[in-house]
Each structure stands twice: as structure tokens, then as C-alpha cells.
PDB file of C-alpha atoms and ligand atoms in Angstrom:
ATOM      1  CA  MET I 477      30.313  17.051 -18.698  1.00  0.00           C
ATOM      2  CA  SER I 478      27.362  14.702 -18.270  1.00  0.00           C
ATOM      3  CA  ILE I 479      26.456  12.706 -21.363  1.00  0.00           C
ATOM      4  CA  GLN I 480      22.988  12.011 -19.972  1.00  0.00           C
ATOM      5  CA  SER I 481      20.392  14.378 -21.394  1.00  0.00           C
ATOM      6  CA  GLU I 482      18.398  16.130 -18.702  1.00  0.00           C
ATOM      7  CA  VAL I 483      14.723  15.148 -18.695  1.00  0.00           C
ATOM      8  CA  ARG I 484      12.443  17.492 -16.848  1.00  0.00           C
ATOM      9  CA  ARG I 485       9.962  15.672 -14.663  1.00  0.00           C
ATOM     10  CA  LEU I 486       6.368  16.885 -14.884  1.00  0.00           C
ATOM     11  CA  THR I 487       5.042  18.617 -11.790  1.00  0.00           C
ATOM     12  CA  ALA I 488       1.663  18.974 -10.119  1.00  0.00           C
ATOM     13  CA  PRO I 489       1.260  22.502 -11.619  1.00  0.00           C
ATOM     14  CA  ASP I 490       1.956  21.017 -15.100  1.00  0.00           C
ATOM     15  CA  ILE I 491      -0.908  18.564 -14.609  1.00  0.00           C
ATOM     16  CA  ARG I 492      -3.132  21.320 -13.161  1.00  0.00           C
ATOM     17  CA  ALA I 493      -2.461  23.427 -16.290  1.00  0.00           C
ATOM     18  CA  ARG I 494      -3.844  20.671 -18.539  1.00  0.00           C
ATOM     19  CA  LYS I 495      -7.471  21.388 -17.545  1.00  0.00           C
ATOM     20  CA  GLY I 496      -9.619  21.206 -20.670  1.00  0.00           C
ATOM     21  CA  GLY I 497      -6.529  20.569 -22.848  1.00  0.00           C
ATOM     22  CA  GLU I 498      -4.882  17.438 -24.176  1.00  0.00           C
ATOM     23  CA  PRO I 499      -6.245  14.443 -22.233  1.00  0.00           C
ATOM     24  CA  ILE I 500      -4.037  13.359 -19.324  1.00  0.00           C
ATOM     25  CA  VAL I 501      -2.693   9.790 -19.517  1.00  0.00           C
ATOM     26  CA  SER I 502      -1.921   7.895 -16.340  1.00  0.00           C
ATOM     27  CA  LEU I 503      -1.480   4.384 -14.999  1.00  0.00           C
ATOM     28  CA  THR I 504      -0.619   2.835 -11.684  1.00  0.00           C
ATOM     29  CA  SER I 505       2.777   1.256 -11.116  1.00  0.00           C
ATOM     30  CA  TYR I 506       4.390  -0.219  -8.030  1.00  0.00           C
ATOM     31  CA  HIS I 507       7.771  -1.307  -9.452  1.00  0.00           C
ATOM     32  CA  ALA I 508      10.818   0.217 -11.124  1.00  0.00           C
ATOM     33  CA  HIS I 509      10.460  -1.994 -14.227  1.00  0.00           C
ATOM     34  CA  THR I 510       6.807  -1.201 -14.967  1.00  0.00           C
ATOM     35  CA  ALA I 511       7.398   2.449 -14.063  1.00  0.00           C
ATOM     36  CA  ALA I 512      10.113   2.646 -16.751  1.00  0.00           C
ATOM     37  CA  LEU I 513       7.608   1.398 -19.348  1.00  0.00           C
ATOM     38  CA  ALA I 514       4.716   3.608 -18.190  1.00  0.00           C
ATOM     39  CA  ASP I 515       7.026   6.611 -18.020  1.00  0.00           C
ATOM     40  CA  LYS I 516       7.315   6.649 -21.822  1.00  0.00           C
ATOM     41  CA  TYR I 517       3.612   7.338 -22.281  1.00  0.00           C
ATOM     42  CA  CYS I 518       2.130   8.629 -19.038  1.00  0.00           C
ATOM     43  CA  ASP I 519       1.857  12.171 -17.731  1.00  0.00           C
ATOM     44  CA  PHE I 520       1.674  10.862 -14.191  1.00  0.00           C
ATOM     45  CA  ILE I 521       2.181   7.495 -12.548  1.00  0.00           C
ATOM     46  CA  LEU I 522       0.176   6.667  -9.450  1.00  0.00           C
ATOM     47  CA  VAL I 523       1.666   4.409  -6.814  1.00  0.00           C
ATOM     48  CA  GLY I 524      -1.813   3.361  -5.769  1.00  0.00           C
ATOM     49  CA  ASP I 525      -2.680   1.638  -2.542  1.00  0.00           C
ATOM     50  CA  SER I 526      -4.352  -0.886  -4.868  1.00  0.00           C
ATOM     51  CA  LEU I 527      -0.915  -2.526  -4.522  1.00  0.00           C
ATOM     52  CA  GLY I 528      -2.327  -4.180  -1.392  1.00  0.00           C
ATOM     53  CA  MET I 529      -4.843  -6.122  -3.489  1.00  0.00           C
ATOM     54  CA  VAL I 530      -2.833  -6.445  -6.730  1.00  0.00           C
ATOM     55  CA  MET I 531       0.650  -7.238  -5.373  1.00  0.00           C
ATOM     56  CA  HIS I 532      -0.130  -8.685  -1.971  1.00  0.00           C
ATOM     57  CA  GLY I 533      -3.452 -10.448  -2.579  1.00  0.00           C
ATOM     58  CA  LEU I 534      -5.247  -8.571   0.209  1.00  0.00           C
ATOM     59  CA  GLU I 535      -9.057  -8.422   0.249  1.00  0.00           C
ATOM     60  CA  SER I 536      -9.080  -4.613   0.390  1.00  0.00           C
ATOM     61  CA  THR I 537      -6.701  -1.654   0.587  1.00  0.00           C
ATOM     62  CA  VAL I 538      -7.397  -1.135   4.302  1.00  0.00           C
ATOM     63  CA  PRO I 539      -4.352  -3.066   5.634  1.00  0.00           C
ATOM     64  CA  VAL I 540      -1.847  -1.180   3.435  1.00  0.00           C
ATOM     65  CA  THR I 541       0.745   0.740   5.479  1.00  0.00           C
ATOM     66  CA  LEU I 542       2.699   3.938   4.922  1.00  0.00           C
ATOM     67  CA  ASP I 543       5.939   1.923   4.844  1.00  0.00           C
ATOM     68  CA  MET I 544       4.588  -0.226   1.980  1.00  0.00           C
ATOM     69  CA  MET I 545       3.697   2.912   0.009  1.00  0.00           C
ATOM     70  CA  ILE I 546       7.089   4.492   0.631  1.00  0.00           C
ATOM     71  CA  LEU I 547       8.999   1.368  -0.436  1.00  0.00           C
ATOM     72  CA  GLN I 548       7.113   1.059  -3.739  1.00  0.00           C
ATOM     73  CA  GLY I 549       7.041   4.835  -4.264  1.00  0.00           C
ATOM     74  CA  HIS I 550      10.805   4.858  -4.076  1.00  0.00           C
ATOM     75  CA  ALA I 551      11.012   2.020  -6.629  1.00  0.00           C
ATOM     76  CA  VAL I 552       8.732   3.875  -9.049  1.00  0.00           C
ATOM     77  CA  MET I 553      10.803   7.042  -8.702  1.00  0.00           C
ATOM     78  CA  ARG I 554      13.948   5.062  -9.537  1.00  0.00           C
ATOM     79  CA  GLY I 555      12.288   3.532 -12.614  1.00  0.00           C
ATOM     80  CA  SER I 556      10.827   6.725 -14.053  1.00  0.00           C
ATOM     81  CA  ARG I 557      12.306  10.013 -15.223  1.00  0.00           C
ATOM     82  CA  ARG I 558       9.622  12.150 -16.854  1.00  0.00           C
ATOM     83  CA  ALA I 559       6.187  11.411 -15.397  1.00  0.00           C
ATOM     84  CA  LEU I 560       4.957  13.048 -12.220  1.00  0.00           C
ATOM     85  CA  VAL I 561       4.868  10.347  -9.542  1.00  0.00           C
ATOM     86  CA  VAL I 562       1.899  10.528  -7.160  1.00  0.00           C
ATOM     87  CA  VAL I 563       1.883   8.296  -4.073  1.00  0.00           C
ATOM     88  CA  ASP I 564      -1.372   7.267  -2.390  1.00  0.00           C
ATOM     89  CA  MET I 565      -1.827   7.919   1.311  1.00  0.00           C
ATOM     90  CA  PRO I 566      -2.973   4.613   2.834  1.00  0.00           C
ATOM     91  CA  PHE I 567      -5.917   4.192   5.196  1.00  0.00           C
ATOM     92  CA  GLY I 568      -5.114   5.358   8.728  1.00  0.00           C
ATOM     93  CA  SER I 569      -2.205   7.606   7.744  1.00  0.00           C
ATOM     94  CA  TYR I 570      -4.099  10.884   7.279  1.00  0.00           C
ATOM     95  CA  GLU I 571      -7.711  10.890   8.496  1.00  0.00           C
ATOM     96  CA  ALA I 572      -7.186  11.519  12.234  1.00  0.00           C
ATOM     97  CA  SER I 573      -6.017  15.126  11.960  1.00  0.00           C
ATOM     98  CA  ARG I 574      -4.444  17.665   9.638  1.00  0.00           C
ATOM     99  CA  GLU I 575      -1.206  17.277  11.594  1.00  0.00           C
ATOM    100  CA  GLN I 576      -1.206  13.494  11.142  1.00  0.00           C
ATOM    101  CA  ALA I 577      -1.798  13.977   7.407  1.00  0.00           C
ATOM    102  CA  PHE I 578       1.049  16.485   7.135  1.00  0.00           C
ATOM    103  CA  ALA I 579       3.493  14.234   9.011  1.00  0.00           C
ATOM    104  CA  SER I 580       2.632  11.247   6.781  1.00  0.00           C
ATOM    105  CA  ALA I 581       2.716  13.281   3.564  1.00  0.00           C
ATOM    106  CA  ALA I 582       6.062  14.839   4.514  1.00  0.00           C
ATOM    107  CA  ARG I 583       7.514  11.348   5.040  1.00  0.00           C
ATOM    108  CA  VAL I 584       6.250  10.264   1.616  1.00  0.00           C
ATOM    109  CA  LEU I 585       7.688  13.310  -0.161  1.00  0.00           C
ATOM    110  CA  LYS I 586      11.040  13.173   1.665  1.00  0.00           C
ATOM    111  CA  GLU I 587      11.596   9.410   1.543  1.00  0.00           C
ATOM    112  CA  THR I 588      10.433   8.723  -2.035  1.00  0.00           C
ATOM    113  CA  GLY I 589      11.205  12.014  -3.784  1.00  0.00           C
ATOM    114  CA  CYS I 590       7.765  11.866  -5.456  1.00  0.00           C
ATOM    115  CA  GLY I 591       6.010  15.060  -6.579  1.00  0.00           C
ATOM    116  CA  ALA I 592       2.550  14.710  -5.022  1.00  0.00           C
ATOM    117  CA  ILE I 593       0.313  12.595  -2.838  1.00  0.00           C
ATOM    118  CA  LYS I 594      -3.289  11.437  -3.288  1.00  0.00           C
ATOM    119  CA  MET I 595      -5.910  11.076  -0.602  1.00  0.00           C
ATOM    120  CA  GLU I 596      -9.448   9.736  -0.656  1.00  0.00           C
ATOM    121  CA  GLY I 597     -12.447  11.751   0.523  1.00  0.00           C
ATOM    122  CA  GLY I 598     -14.423  14.828  -0.469  1.00  0.00           C
ATOM    123  CA  ARG I 599     -15.868  17.421   1.910  1.00  0.00           C
ATOM    124  CA  ARG I 600     -14.609  15.537   4.978  1.00  0.00           C
ATOM    125  CA  MET I 601     -10.993  15.935   3.784  1.00  0.00           C
ATOM    126  CA  ALA I 602     -11.218  19.524   2.495  1.00  0.00           C
ATOM    127  CA  ASP I 603      -9.678  21.175   5.597  1.00  0.00           C
ATOM    128  CA  THR I 604      -6.830  18.678   5.552  1.00  0.00           C
ATOM    129  CA  ILE I 605      -6.172  19.217   1.838  1.00  0.00           C
ATOM    130  CA  ARG I 606      -6.048  23.004   2.383  1.00  0.00           C
ATOM    131  CA  PHE I 607      -3.661  22.564   5.348  1.00  0.00           C
ATOM    132  CA  LEU I 608      -1.302  20.395   3.288  1.00  0.00           C
ATOM    133  CA  VAL I 609      -1.362  22.521   0.139  1.00  0.00           C
ATOM    134  CA  GLU I 610      -0.636  25.682   2.182  1.00  0.00           C
ATOM    135  CA  ARG I 611       2.419  23.858   3.579  1.00  0.00           C
ATOM    136  CA  GLY I 612       3.865  22.746   0.255  1.00  0.00           C
ATOM    137  CA  VAL I 613       2.270  19.348  -0.308  1.00  0.00           C
ATOM    138  CA  PRO I 614       0.622  18.950  -3.734  1.00  0.00           C
ATOM    139  CA  VAL I 615      -2.580  16.937  -3.256  1.00  0.00           C
ATOM    140  CA  MET I 616      -4.609  14.935  -5.742  1.00  0.00           C
ATOM    141  CA  GLY I 617      -8.167  14.325  -4.506  1.00  0.00           C
ATOM    142  CA  HIS I 618     -10.171  11.117  -4.960  1.00  0.00           C
ATOM    143  CA  ILE I 619     -13.982  11.090  -4.882  1.00  0.00           C
ATOM    144  CA  GLY I 620     -16.904   8.896  -5.981  1.00  0.00           C
ATOM    145  CA  LEU I 621     -16.057   5.344  -5.007  1.00  0.00           C
ATOM    146  CA  THR I 622     -13.411   5.546  -2.288  1.00  0.00           C
ATOM    147  CA  PRO I 623     -12.200   1.956  -1.737  1.00  0.00           C
ATOM    148  CA  GLN I 624     -10.633   2.658   1.675  1.00  0.00           C
ATOM    149  CA  SER I 625     -14.210   3.165   2.976  1.00  0.00           C
ATOM    150  CA  ILE I 626     -15.189  -0.406   2.029  1.00  0.00           C
ATOM    151  CA  ASN I 627     -16.096  -1.237   5.639  1.00  0.00           C
ATOM    152  CA  THR I 628     -18.662   1.563   5.797  1.00  0.00           C
ATOM    153  CA  ILE I 629     -19.950   1.515   2.191  1.00  0.00           C
ATOM    154  CA  GLY I 630     -20.177  -2.295   2.060  1.00  0.00           C
ATOM    155  CA  SER I 631     -19.190  -2.936  -1.579  1.00  0.00           C
ATOM    156  CA  PHE I 632     -17.168  -1.578  -4.496  1.00  0.00           C
ATOM    157  CA  ARG I 633     -20.350  -0.440  -6.296  1.00  0.00           C
ATOM    158  CA  ALA I 634     -20.612   2.468  -8.726  1.00  0.00           C
ATOM    159  CA  GLN I 635     -21.640   5.726  -7.052  1.00  0.00           C
ATOM    160  CA  GLY I 636     -24.314   8.282  -8.037  1.00  0.00           C
ATOM    161  CA  ARG I 637     -26.335   5.873 -10.144  1.00  0.00           C
ATOM    162  CA  GLU I 638     -29.528   7.931  -9.654  1.00  0.00           C
ATOM    163  CA  GLU I 639     -29.577  11.644 -10.429  1.00  0.00           C
ATOM    164  CA  ALA I 640     -30.986  12.179  -6.947  1.00  0.00           C
ATOM    165  CA  ASP I 641     -27.639  10.950  -5.522  1.00  0.00           C
ATOM    166  CA  TRP I 642     -25.430  13.303  -7.510  1.00  0.00           C
ATOM    167  CA  GLY I 643     -25.540  16.304  -5.146  1.00  0.00           C
ATOM    168  CA  PRO I 644     -23.102  15.040  -2.456  1.00  0.00           C
ATOM    169  CA  ILE I 645     -20.593  13.845  -5.067  1.00  0.00           C
ATOM    170  CA  GLU I 646     -20.698  17.220  -6.840  1.00  0.00           C
ATOM    171  CA  GLU I 647     -20.204  18.946  -3.479  1.00  0.00           C
ATOM    172  CA  ASP I 648     -17.234  16.670  -2.763  1.00  0.00           C
ATOM    173  CA  ALA I 649     -15.613  17.661  -6.061  1.00  0.00           C
ATOM    174  CA  ARG I 650     -16.135  21.379  -5.410  1.00  0.00           C
ATOM    175  CA  ALA I 651     -14.818  21.145  -1.848  1.00  0.00           C
ATOM    176  CA  VAL I 652     -11.659  19.298  -2.894  1.00  0.00           C
ATOM    177  CA  ALA I 653     -10.998  21.748  -5.754  1.00  0.00           C
ATOM    178  CA  ASP I 654     -11.685  24.792  -3.534  1.00  0.00           C
ATOM    179  CA  ALA I 655      -9.267  23.381  -0.942  1.00  0.00           C
ATOM    180  CA  GLY I 656      -6.453  23.496  -3.501  1.00  0.00           C
ATOM    181  CA  ALA I 657      -6.166  19.974  -4.924  1.00  0.00           C
ATOM    182  CA  PHE I 658      -4.361  20.118  -8.284  1.00  0.00           C
ATOM    183  CA  SER I 659      -6.579  17.410  -9.795  1.00  0.00           C
ATOM    184  CA  ILE I 660      -9.258  14.957  -8.750  1.00  0.00           C
ATOM    185  CA  VAL I 661      -9.638  11.239  -9.399  1.00  0.00           C
ATOM    186  CA  ILE I 662     -13.305  10.368  -9.947  1.00  0.00           C
ATOM    187  CA  GLU I 663     -13.933   6.663  -9.483  1.00  0.00           C
ATOM    188  CA  ALA I 664     -16.930   4.622 -10.663  1.00  0.00           C
ATOM    189  CA  VAL I 665     -19.497   7.291 -11.431  1.00  0.00           C
ATOM    190  CA  ALA I 666     -21.850   7.460 -14.408  1.00  0.00           C
ATOM    191  CA  GLU I 667     -20.938   9.505 -17.469  1.00  0.00           C
ATOM    192  CA  PRO I 668     -23.451  12.360 -17.071  1.00  0.00           C
ATOM    193  CA  LEU I 669     -22.261  13.038 -13.519  1.00  0.00           C
ATOM    194  CA  ALA I 670     -18.570  12.836 -14.487  1.00  0.00           C
ATOM    195  CA  ARG I 671     -19.267  15.229 -17.358  1.00  0.00           C
ATOM    196  CA  LYS I 672     -21.072  17.679 -15.049  1.00  0.00           C
ATOM    197  CA  ILE I 673     -18.303  17.627 -12.443  1.00  0.00           C
ATOM    198  CA  THR I 674     -15.623  18.028 -15.113  1.00  0.00           C
ATOM    199  CA  ALA I 675     -17.422  21.072 -16.488  1.00  0.00           C
ATOM    200  CA  ASN I 676     -17.819  22.625 -13.044  1.00  0.00           C
ATOM    201  CA  VAL I 677     -14.409  22.231 -11.382  1.00  0.00           C
ATOM    202  CA  PRO I 678     -11.364  24.281 -12.409  1.00  0.00           C
ATOM    203  CA  VAL I 679      -8.895  21.387 -12.022  1.00  0.00           C
ATOM    204  CA  PRO I 680      -8.461  18.297 -14.202  1.00  0.00           C
ATOM    205  CA  THR I 681     -10.652  15.310 -13.418  1.00  0.00           C
ATOM    206  CA  ILE I 682      -9.040  11.881 -13.848  1.00  0.00           C
ATOM    207  CA  GLY I 683     -11.582   9.138 -14.485  1.00  0.00           C
ATOM    208  CA  ILE I 684     -11.425   5.498 -13.515  1.00  0.00           C
ATOM    209  CA  GLY I 685     -14.677   3.872 -14.552  1.00  0.00           C
ATOM    210  CA  ALA I 686     -16.034   7.388 -14.931  1.00  0.00           C
ATOM    211  CA  SER I 687     -16.225   7.780 -18.756  1.00  0.00           C
ATOM    212  CA  ALA I 688     -14.266   9.646 -21.392  1.00  0.00           C
ATOM    213  CA  ALA I 689     -15.905  12.891 -20.249  1.00  0.00           C
ATOM    214  CA  CYS I 690     -13.073  13.383 -17.723  1.00  0.00           C
ATOM    215  CA  ASP I 691      -9.937  15.432 -18.437  1.00  0.00           C
ATOM    216  CA  GLY I 692      -7.779  12.312 -18.184  1.00  0.00           C
ATOM    217  CA  GLN I 693      -7.878   8.591 -17.445  1.00  0.00           C
ATOM    218  CA  ILE I 694      -6.199   6.214 -15.062  1.00  0.00           C
ATOM    219  CA  LEU I 695      -6.248   2.414 -14.937  1.00  0.00           C
ATOM    220  CA  VAL I 696      -4.576  -0.089 -12.663  1.00  0.00           C
ATOM    221  CA  LEU I 697      -1.779  -1.431 -14.880  1.00  0.00           C
ATOM    222  CA  GLU I 698      -2.227  -5.091 -13.936  1.00  0.00           C
ATOM    223  CA  ASP I 699      -5.990  -4.810 -14.606  1.00  0.00           C
ATOM    224  CA  MET I 700      -5.541  -3.540 -18.151  1.00  0.00           C
ATOM    225  CA  LEU I 701      -2.808  -6.117 -18.827  1.00  0.00           C
ATOM    226  CA  GLY I 702      -4.981  -9.059 -17.795  1.00  0.00           C
ATOM    227  CA  LEU I 703      -2.798  -9.868 -14.785  1.00  0.00           C
ATOM    228  CA  SER I 704      -5.116  -9.114 -11.869  1.00  0.00           C
ATOM    229  CA  PRO I 705      -7.210 -11.920 -10.432  1.00  0.00           C
ATOM    230  CA  ARG I 706     -10.263  -9.635 -10.003  1.00  0.00           C
ATOM    231  CA  VAL I 707     -10.864  -6.832 -12.477  1.00  0.00           C
ATOM    232  CA  PRO I 708     -13.683  -4.258 -12.330  1.00  0.00           C
ATOM    233  CA  LYS I 709     -16.225  -4.659 -15.168  1.00  0.00           C
ATOM    234  CA  PHE I 710     -15.470  -1.236 -16.656  1.00  0.00           C
ATOM    235  CA  VAL I 711     -11.810  -2.044 -17.399  1.00  0.00           C
ATOM    236  CA  LYS I 712     -10.875  -2.623 -21.034  1.00  0.00           C
ATOM    237  CA  ARG I 713      -8.155  -5.284 -21.349  1.00  0.00           C
ATOM    238  CA  TYR I 714      -5.332  -3.964 -23.499  1.00  0.00           C
ATOM    239  CA  GLY I 715      -3.311  -7.158 -23.067  1.00  0.00           C
ATOM    240  CA  GLU I 716      -3.661 -10.754 -21.843  1.00  0.00           C
ATOM    241  CA  LEU I 717      -0.292 -11.218 -20.164  1.00  0.00           C
ATOM    242  CA  GLY I 718      -1.456 -13.764 -17.578  1.00  0.00           C
ATOM    243  CA  PRO I 719      -1.689 -16.714 -20.044  1.00  0.00           C
ATOM    244  CA  GLY I 720       1.604 -15.652 -21.729  1.00  0.00           C
ATOM    245  CA  ILE I 721       3.468 -15.642 -18.405  1.00  0.00           C
ATOM    246  CA  GLU I 722       1.962 -18.976 -17.420  1.00  0.00           C
ATOM    247  CA  ALA I 723       2.955 -20.517 -20.781  1.00  0.00           C
ATOM    248  CA  ALA I 724       6.565 -19.356 -20.315  1.00  0.00           C
ATOM    249  CA  ILE I 725       6.688 -20.786 -16.771  1.00  0.00           C
ATOM    250  CA  ARG I 726       5.222 -24.083 -18.031  1.00  0.00           C
ATOM    251  CA  VAL I 727       7.907 -24.417 -20.746  1.00  0.00           C
ATOM    252  CA  TYR I 728      10.658 -23.603 -18.219  1.00  0.00           C
ATOM    253  CA  ALA I 729       9.312 -26.188 -15.739  1.00  0.00           C
ATOM    254  CA  GLU I 730       9.075 -28.820 -18.488  1.00  0.00           C
ATOM    255  CA  GLU I 731      12.653 -28.133 -19.623  1.00  0.00           C
ATOM    256  CA  VAL I 732      14.003 -28.396 -16.083  1.00  0.00           C
ATOM    257  CA  ARG I 733      12.099 -31.622 -15.356  1.00  0.00           C
ATOM    258  CA  SER I 734      13.086 -33.271 -18.648  1.00  0.00           C
ATOM    259  CA  ARG I 735      16.744 -32.150 -18.264  1.00  0.00           C
ATOM    260  CA  ALA I 736      16.363 -30.141 -21.489  1.00  0.00           C
ATOM    261  CA  PHE I 737      17.194 -26.927 -19.656  1.00  0.00           C
ATOM    262  CA  PRO I 738      19.945 -25.193 -21.677  1.00  0.00           C
ATOM    263  CA  GLY I 739      23.292 -25.039 -19.896  1.00  0.00           C
ATOM    264  CA  PRO I 740      25.583 -22.022 -19.987  1.00  0.00           C
ATOM    265  CA  GLU I 741      27.935 -23.592 -22.605  1.00  0.00           C
ATOM    266  CA  HIS I 742      26.953 -21.089 -25.299  1.00  0.00           C
ATOM    267  CA  VAL I 743      27.814 -18.235 -22.932  1.00  0.00           C
ATOM    268  CA  TYR I 744      31.190 -19.554 -21.800  1.00  0.00           C
ATOM    269  CA  GLY I 745      32.178 -20.939 -25.215  1.00  0.00           C
ATOM    270  CA  MET I 746      32.519 -24.455 -23.803  1.00  0.00           C
ATOM    271  CA  LYS I 747      31.752 -27.600 -25.716  1.00  0.00           C
ATOM    272  CA  LYS I 748      28.933 -29.668 -24.239  1.00  0.00           C
ATOM    273  CA  LYS I 749      30.187 -33.093 -23.107  1.00  0.00           C
ATOM    274  CA  ASP I 750      28.316 -35.983 -24.680  1.00  0.00           C
TER     275      ASP I 750
HETATM  276  O1  KIV L 139      -5.044   2.766  -5.571  1.00  0.00           O
HETATM  277  C1  KIV L 139      -5.255   2.971  -6.773  1.00  0.00           C
HETATM  278  O2  KIV L 139      -4.742   2.280  -7.666  1.00  0.00           O
HETATM  279  C2  KIV L 139      -6.146   4.075  -7.090  1.00  0.00           C
HETATM  280  C3  KIV L 139      -6.633   4.149  -8.508  1.00  0.00           C
HETATM  281  C4  KIV L 139      -7.667   3.109  -8.677  1.00  0.00           C
HETATM  282  C5  KIV L 139      -7.128   5.499  -8.854  1.00  0.00           C
HETATM  283  O3  KIV L 139      -6.492   4.839  -6.261  1.00  0.00           O
END
């Protein structure tokens, strides 16, 4: 008999069913150790392609590969037990055709064991989302600011600042929901637009820089912990871990250099020689 209690992992339909209910909590994670911590509080954990910028110091998410996402997705699955794990599809792994998207998504699901994938894009991705969902791939949409398009949009600016610009973003949300996405990340849009979209789509909206009007929230873990070198203005810092880590490294370096580094005597029960 197993002494481990069985924990049921949340699924894409569980998240879909939370529309208009208790707010959905989510964070990004790329590692087993942070996934284990986030798992205690989050409904889903996103293995975001932001890992390219946060972990690897890249200028954008464009160079991130499918292999990088699969490696970290696997780590997050190993670290977590309860939260739904969603893995981002990186730039170039899904846009060329529905078949390309299915092949990449199938690799992600098979090789990581995660429960869903996320892809950026509104109306332009609707056919692909429908194709995947019909074939058993749960898809989370991502509209508003779509960072993988940095080379065509030019900057990571908030979207839909003027009411006149809302129409296309609302159409993106509808198209992604109609195509069968189980929820939609809305990034960097003003509160009135996020509120309107949330009221008009039947699936949960997950805001990042898109106000409390959404059905749930997501933040990049390292951003909210004060560990990322560049953090978007909208992010509230819930911790300042950077200075704490640096202080610990400084003390360690000083101890090593001054030969004050503690030996293993206390572990092995040996007496230190004078
Ligand atoms: O890659 C990522 O971390 C994301 C979130 C910002 C939503 O897509």
C-alpha cells in the first residue's frame, strides 16, 4: 500500500470552470524548486518563454527553442503535484501551420507530461487553436501585448491605450475563445478594456498588467520577487530577494577569503586541530 496521499492535479477543464468564480492564482516557474513552492498556492503554473530573458539573459523571447521549453517544463512537472502546468510554445514552433503547431504541442505534452500549452496571437491563431483543441491539446490563448512579436510591434508597450484601438483586441479575445481555448492571458491592456473582454468571453481571463478586472492573475515569479534585472512598471514587488542573495554570497566569499569558512568538523564529530 502506498503511504503517499494521492493529490489530484488540476486540469484545463478545472480552470475553465472557474469563470466568474474564485479568482485564479498563477505564477511562472522554470525550475523544480520554485515549482514546489508555487504549487502550494497556485491553480496553474506557467512555464513561460520569459525564461529566455529571465534565466538566460536574452534580449527577447524570440530565440527560445522548443527544447528549452521541454527541459524546463519537465523540471516544473517534477517539482509540482497539484497545479495545472501550462508550457509556452516558443516563437517559430507553431505559427507556420496547424500541423507544425500540433507536432510541437504533442512533443510538449508527451515529453513533459504537462496538462496544457499556451500560444500567443488572437484571430491569426484561431484556426490553429481549433485544430489543436479538436485533437486533444488544451490551449491557453495570449492576447494584448504578445512579446514574441517584438520585431514587428517595436516595443513592449501597453496595448489598447485609446478606446479607438480596443476593437481588434476584443475581436482577438472572441476568436480565441470561440476556437476553444480554455482561458486567455491578457497582457498589458488598460482596465476598462480588460473588464469589457472579461465580461464578454465565456472563458477565464488571466491578467498580467491588465488589472484586477480579470478572472485571475499571473506574474513572472522572478519579477515579483525582485530578482529580475528588468521588471515591467505594473509589477508589484512582493519580495526583494536580490539584495538578500547578494548579501549571503558576500558573507560566503568573505569567509572563504579570510579562512573563516566553517569546516565539516561539526558534521563528522571531529575535533578541530589548533
Ligand atoms: O512567458 C511568460 O512568462 C508569459 C507570461 C508573461 C504570461 O507569457
